[in-house]
XYZ file of C-alpha atoms in Angstrom:
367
model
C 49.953 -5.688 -0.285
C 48.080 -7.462 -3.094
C 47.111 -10.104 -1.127
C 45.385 -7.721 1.663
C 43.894 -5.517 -0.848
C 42.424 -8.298 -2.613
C 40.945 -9.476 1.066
C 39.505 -6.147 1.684
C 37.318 -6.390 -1.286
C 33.940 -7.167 -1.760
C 34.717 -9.982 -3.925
C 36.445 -11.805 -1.709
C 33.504 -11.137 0.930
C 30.813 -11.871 -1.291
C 29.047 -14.966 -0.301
C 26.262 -17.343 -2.417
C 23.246 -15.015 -0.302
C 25.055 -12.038 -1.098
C 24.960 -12.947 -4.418
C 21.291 -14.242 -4.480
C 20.057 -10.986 -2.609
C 21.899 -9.326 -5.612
C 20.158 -10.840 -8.494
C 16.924 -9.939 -6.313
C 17.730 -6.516 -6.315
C 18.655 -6.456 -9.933
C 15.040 -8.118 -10.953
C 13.284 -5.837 -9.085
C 14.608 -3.018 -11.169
C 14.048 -4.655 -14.147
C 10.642 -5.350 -13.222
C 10.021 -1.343 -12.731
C 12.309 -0.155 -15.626
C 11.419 -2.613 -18.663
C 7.569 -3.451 -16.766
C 6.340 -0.528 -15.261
C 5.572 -2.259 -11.805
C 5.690 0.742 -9.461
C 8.787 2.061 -10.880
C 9.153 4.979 -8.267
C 9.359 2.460 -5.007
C 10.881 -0.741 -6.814
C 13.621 1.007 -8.081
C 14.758 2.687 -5.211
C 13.887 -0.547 -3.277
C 15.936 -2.649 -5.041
C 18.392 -0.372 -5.253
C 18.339 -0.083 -1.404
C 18.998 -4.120 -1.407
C 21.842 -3.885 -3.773
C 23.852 -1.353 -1.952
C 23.137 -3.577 1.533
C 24.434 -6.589 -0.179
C 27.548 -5.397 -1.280
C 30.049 -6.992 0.918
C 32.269 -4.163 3.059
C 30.274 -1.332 1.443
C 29.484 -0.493 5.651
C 26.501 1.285 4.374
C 24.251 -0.792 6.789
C 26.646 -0.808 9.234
C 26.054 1.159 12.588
C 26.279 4.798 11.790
C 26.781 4.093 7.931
C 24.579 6.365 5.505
C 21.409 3.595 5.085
C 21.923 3.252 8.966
C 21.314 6.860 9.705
C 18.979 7.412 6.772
C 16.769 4.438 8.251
C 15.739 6.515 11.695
C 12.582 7.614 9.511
C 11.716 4.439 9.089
C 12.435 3.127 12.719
C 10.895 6.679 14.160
C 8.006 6.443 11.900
C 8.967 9.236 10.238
C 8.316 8.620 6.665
C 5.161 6.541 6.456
C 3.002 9.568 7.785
C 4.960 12.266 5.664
C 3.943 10.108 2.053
C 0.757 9.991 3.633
C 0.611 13.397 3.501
C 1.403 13.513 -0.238
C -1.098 11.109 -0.905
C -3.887 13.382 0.521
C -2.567 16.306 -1.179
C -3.251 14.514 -4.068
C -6.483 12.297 -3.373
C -10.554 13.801 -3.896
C -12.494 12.628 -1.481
C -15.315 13.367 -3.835
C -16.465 10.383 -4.718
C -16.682 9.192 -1.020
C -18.317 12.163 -0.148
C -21.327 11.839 -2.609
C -21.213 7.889 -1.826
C -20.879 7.515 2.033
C -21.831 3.650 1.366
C -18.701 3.167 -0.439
C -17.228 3.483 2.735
C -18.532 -0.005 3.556
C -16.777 -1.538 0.948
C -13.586 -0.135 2.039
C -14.016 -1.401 5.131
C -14.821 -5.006 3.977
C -11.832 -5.329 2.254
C -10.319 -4.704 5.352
C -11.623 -8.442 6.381
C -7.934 -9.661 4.321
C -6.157 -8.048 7.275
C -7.516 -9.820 9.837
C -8.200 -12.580 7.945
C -4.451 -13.024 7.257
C -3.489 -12.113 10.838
C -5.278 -15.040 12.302
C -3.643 -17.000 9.350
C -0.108 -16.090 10.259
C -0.864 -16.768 14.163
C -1.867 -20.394 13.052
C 0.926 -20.824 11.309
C 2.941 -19.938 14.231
C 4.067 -15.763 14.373
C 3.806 -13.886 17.336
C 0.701 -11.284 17.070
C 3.130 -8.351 16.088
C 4.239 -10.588 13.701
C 1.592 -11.621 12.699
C -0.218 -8.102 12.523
C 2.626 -6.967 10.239
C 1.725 -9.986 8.014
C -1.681 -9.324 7.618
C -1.343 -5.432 7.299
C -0.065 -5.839 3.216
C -3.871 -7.337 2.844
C -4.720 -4.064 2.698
C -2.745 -2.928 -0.414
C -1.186 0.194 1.160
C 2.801 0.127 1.287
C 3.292 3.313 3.744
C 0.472 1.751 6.363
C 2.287 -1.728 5.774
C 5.719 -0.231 6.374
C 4.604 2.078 9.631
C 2.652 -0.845 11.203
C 5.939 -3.182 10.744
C 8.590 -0.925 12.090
C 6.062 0.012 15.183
C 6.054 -3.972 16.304
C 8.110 -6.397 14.180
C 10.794 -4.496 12.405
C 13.344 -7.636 12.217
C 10.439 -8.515 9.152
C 10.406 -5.099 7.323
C 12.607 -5.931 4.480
C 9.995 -8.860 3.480
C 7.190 -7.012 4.221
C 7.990 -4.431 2.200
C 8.943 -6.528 -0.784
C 5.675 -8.438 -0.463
C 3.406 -5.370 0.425
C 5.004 -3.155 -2.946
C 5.131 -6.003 -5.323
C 1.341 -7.102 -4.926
C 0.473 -3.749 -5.153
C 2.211 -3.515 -8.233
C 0.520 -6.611 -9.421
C -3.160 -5.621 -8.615
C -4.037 -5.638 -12.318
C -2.703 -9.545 -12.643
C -4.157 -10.659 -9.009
C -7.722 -9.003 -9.255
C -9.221 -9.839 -12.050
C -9.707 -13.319 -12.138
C -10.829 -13.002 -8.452
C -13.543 -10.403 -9.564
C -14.530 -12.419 -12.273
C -14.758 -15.674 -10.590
C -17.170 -14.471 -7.749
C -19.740 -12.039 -9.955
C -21.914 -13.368 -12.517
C -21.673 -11.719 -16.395
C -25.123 -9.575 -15.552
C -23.439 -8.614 -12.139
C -20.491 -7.036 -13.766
C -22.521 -5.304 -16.752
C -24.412 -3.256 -14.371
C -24.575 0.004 -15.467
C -24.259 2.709 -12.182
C -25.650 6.471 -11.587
C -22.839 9.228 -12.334
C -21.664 10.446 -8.503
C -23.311 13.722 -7.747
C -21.386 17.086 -7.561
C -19.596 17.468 -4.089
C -19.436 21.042 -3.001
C -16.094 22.785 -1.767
C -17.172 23.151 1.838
C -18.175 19.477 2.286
C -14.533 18.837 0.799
C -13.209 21.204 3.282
C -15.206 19.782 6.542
C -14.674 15.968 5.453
C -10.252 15.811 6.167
C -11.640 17.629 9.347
C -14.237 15.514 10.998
C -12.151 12.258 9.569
C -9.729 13.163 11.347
C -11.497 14.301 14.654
C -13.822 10.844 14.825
C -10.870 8.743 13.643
C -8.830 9.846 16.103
C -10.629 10.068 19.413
C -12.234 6.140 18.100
C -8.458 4.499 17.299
C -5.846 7.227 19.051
C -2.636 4.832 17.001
C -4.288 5.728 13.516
C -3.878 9.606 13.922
C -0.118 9.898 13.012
C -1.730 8.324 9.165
C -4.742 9.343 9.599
C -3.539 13.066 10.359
C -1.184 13.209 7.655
C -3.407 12.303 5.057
C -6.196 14.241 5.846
C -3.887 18.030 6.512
C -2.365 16.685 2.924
C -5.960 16.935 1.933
C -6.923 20.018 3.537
C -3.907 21.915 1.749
C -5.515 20.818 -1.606
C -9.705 21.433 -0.782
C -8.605 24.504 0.813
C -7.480 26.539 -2.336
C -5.803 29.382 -0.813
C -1.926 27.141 -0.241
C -1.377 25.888 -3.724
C 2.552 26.606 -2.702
C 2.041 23.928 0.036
C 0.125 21.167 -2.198
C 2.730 21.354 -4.271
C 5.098 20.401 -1.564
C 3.306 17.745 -0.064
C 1.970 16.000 -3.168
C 5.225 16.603 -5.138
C 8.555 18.014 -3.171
C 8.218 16.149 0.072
C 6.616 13.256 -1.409
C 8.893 11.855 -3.630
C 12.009 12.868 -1.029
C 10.751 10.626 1.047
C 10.194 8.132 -1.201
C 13.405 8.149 -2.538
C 14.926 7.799 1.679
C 11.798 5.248 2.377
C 12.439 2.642 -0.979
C 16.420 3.056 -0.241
C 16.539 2.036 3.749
C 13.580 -0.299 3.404
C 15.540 -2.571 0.474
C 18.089 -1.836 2.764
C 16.714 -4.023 5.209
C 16.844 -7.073 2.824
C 20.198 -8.779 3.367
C 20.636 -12.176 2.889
C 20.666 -13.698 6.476
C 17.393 -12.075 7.076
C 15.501 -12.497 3.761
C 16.895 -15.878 2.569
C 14.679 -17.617 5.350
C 11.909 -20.284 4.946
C 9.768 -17.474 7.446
C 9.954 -14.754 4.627
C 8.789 -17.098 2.179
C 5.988 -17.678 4.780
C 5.455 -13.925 4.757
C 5.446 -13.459 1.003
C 2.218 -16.526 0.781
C 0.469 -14.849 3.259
C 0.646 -11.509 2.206
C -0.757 -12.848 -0.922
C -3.498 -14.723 0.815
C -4.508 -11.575 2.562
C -4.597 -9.680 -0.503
C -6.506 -12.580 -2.577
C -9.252 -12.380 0.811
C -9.217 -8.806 0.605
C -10.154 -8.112 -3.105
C -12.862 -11.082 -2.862
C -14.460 -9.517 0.759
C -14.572 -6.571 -1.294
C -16.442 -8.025 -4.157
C -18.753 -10.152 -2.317
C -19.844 -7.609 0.104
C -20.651 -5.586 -3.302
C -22.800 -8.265 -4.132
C -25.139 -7.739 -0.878
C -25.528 -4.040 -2.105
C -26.232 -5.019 -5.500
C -28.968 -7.442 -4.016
C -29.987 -4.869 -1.685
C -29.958 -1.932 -3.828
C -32.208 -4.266 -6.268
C -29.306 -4.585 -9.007
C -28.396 -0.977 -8.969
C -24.604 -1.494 -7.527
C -21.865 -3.063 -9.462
C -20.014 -5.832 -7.179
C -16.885 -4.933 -9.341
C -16.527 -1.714 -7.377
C -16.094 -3.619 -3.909
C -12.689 -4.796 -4.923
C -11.403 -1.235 -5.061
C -12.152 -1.250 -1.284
C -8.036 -2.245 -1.162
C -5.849 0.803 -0.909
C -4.029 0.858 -4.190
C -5.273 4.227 -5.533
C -5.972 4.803 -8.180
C -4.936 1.580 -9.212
C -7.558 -0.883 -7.675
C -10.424 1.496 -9.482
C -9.158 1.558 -13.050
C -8.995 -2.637 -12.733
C -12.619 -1.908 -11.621
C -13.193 0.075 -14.402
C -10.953 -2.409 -16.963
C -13.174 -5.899 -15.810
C -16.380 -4.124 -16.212
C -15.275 -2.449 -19.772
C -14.693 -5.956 -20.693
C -18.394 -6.836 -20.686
C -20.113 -3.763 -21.830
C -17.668 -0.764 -23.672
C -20.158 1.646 -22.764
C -19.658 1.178 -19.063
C -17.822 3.655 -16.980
C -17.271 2.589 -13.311
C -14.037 4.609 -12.536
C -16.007 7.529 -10.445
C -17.805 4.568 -8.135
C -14.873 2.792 -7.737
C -12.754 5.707 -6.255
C -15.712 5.909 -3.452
C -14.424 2.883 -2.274
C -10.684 2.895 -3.486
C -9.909 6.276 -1.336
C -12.297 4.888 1.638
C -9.735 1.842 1.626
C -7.071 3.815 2.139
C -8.980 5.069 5.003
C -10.116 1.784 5.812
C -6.385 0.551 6.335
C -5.057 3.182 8.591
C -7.773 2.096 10.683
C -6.981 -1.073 10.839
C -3.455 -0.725 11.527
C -4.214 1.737 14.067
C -6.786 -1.430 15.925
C -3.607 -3.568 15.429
C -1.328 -1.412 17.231
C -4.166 -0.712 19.963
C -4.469 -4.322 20.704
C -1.028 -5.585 20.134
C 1.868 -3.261 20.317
């Protein structure tokens, strides 16, 4: 009786990747606890990988909790609901008195595709290699929906790469932004962003989504949530629902999203030579992204005849806000006085834009 007690344990089932996966998950919560590195997706994440880890636990196992939980993330499901949240929380403003930053959001978008052709050199299939280049774009959610749409067997990596440079935008940036813009580049000193009035906030999540969605049909599911997450906020008469979206609903499925996503991280299928591949990559398409950003904010500082800090162009990733205050941080850094958070939202919320899109051109051309 000992004996087959002892055998139906997880220590006798645990194995040396069981074990590695395991001190994974562990350092992933240490790096949101004790670092602060997106504390409210690593930590369920890796705790998520820990539970799938633990040898006989069956919570992986067809019809076991992470099993059934994960259908939101196989359906698509959860993606477009945090979305939604993120709208509900998100002005547009800055965007709206800026339409130009919208270009800047869209060159970041050049990591994505950048990466992509990357990965199919290196040898992925082009859903495989879409799902690689995706996390170039900074946005977890878009990453996540775009991977579980065409190469799912790669979420658990995806995820882990897509969360933790996101979480590392103020490390990775900086010397990027620095090393492409001269010290008179980043000084420049930029006009406040005029007022934006409540019924151009109300018809912007509107035509968005209308043009968005007849130009790239696979981007509406984001695209939609987002921008009826917005509408709830511009709006002003369903406060009850904003609060739902942007705080109820949103960290839910956050919670259900970090959980089965680390739960896809089990040792056969993250202990691979590939997902090291993936994690390179995703870096490479985030180090292209931030520096397409910043050098097509040069052109507009040339073409505006200096009046455009280049800084702002590497908020065109999707990390909101975080992307804008490292903006705001590298230009601080030469002049005090300078204040570039307002201009770098433009571009920070139209790369969150910007990245629906291109997932939704991705799944047009390759699912």
């Amino acid at each position: 009786m000992l004996k087959d007690l002892f055998l139906s344990s997880g220590i006798a089932g645990m194995d040396i990747r069981s074990l590695i996966m395991i001190v994974v998950a562990c350092t992933l919560i240490y790096l949101a606890i004790a670092k602060e590195y997106e504390p409210y997706l690593l930590i369920p994440i890796g705790f998520g990988m820990l539970l799938a880890n633990l040898p006989f636990a069956g919570l992986v196992d067809e019809g076991g909790l992470l099993d059934v939980l994960y259908k939101g993330v196989s359906l698509g499901i959860y993606p477009p609901l945090i979305f939604m949240g993120v709208g509900a929380s998100t002005d547009f403003g800055p965007l709206i008195a800026n339409p130009k930053s919208m270009l800047l959001g869209a060159a970041a978008q050049i990591g994505v595709f950048g990466a992509f052709l990357g990965a199919l050199a290196l040898g992925f299939n082009p859903q495989e290699a879409a799902s690689i280049g995706i996390i170039g774009g900074a946005d977890g959610p878009t990453a996540l929906y775009l991977t579980s749409k065409m190469a799912p067997h790669l979420l658990g990596a995806i995820a882990v790469a897509a969360y933790s440079y996101m979480a590392l935008v103020p490390i990775i940036q900086p010397p990027i932004m620095r090393a492409l813009t001269t010290k008179k580049e980043r000084q420049v000193k930029m006009e406040s962003v005029r007022v934006v009035s409540k019924r151009e906030k109300i018809l912007f999540p509107i035509i968005v989504t209308i043009v968005v969605s007849l130009i790239v049909p696979s981007a509406a599911p984001l695209i939609g949530m987002l921008m009826i997450g917005n509408l709830f906020k511009e709006s002003g008469v369903v406060p009850h629902l904003v609060t739902a979206a942007s705080d109820i609903i949103m960290y839910v499925v956050t919670i259900l999203l970090g959980l089965t996503v680390g739960a896809t991280a089990t040792g056969p299928s993250f202990l691979t030579a590939e997902t090291l591949g993936i994690i390179l990559m995703g870096l490479v398409a985030f180090a292209i992204a931030t520096a397409a950003g910043v050098l097509f904010g040069k052109l507009m500082y040339v073409l505006s005849g200096g009046k455009i800090n280049p800084l702002i162009g590497a908020a065109g990733v999707s990390a909101v806000p975080m992307a804008a205050r490292v903006a705001q941080r590298v230009g601080q850094k030469e002049d005090p006085s300078n204040f570039l958070l307002m201009n770098a939202m433009g571009p920070n919320v139209a790369g969150v834009i910007g990245s629906a899109v291109a997932a939704g051109l991705l799944l047009n051309m390759f699912s």
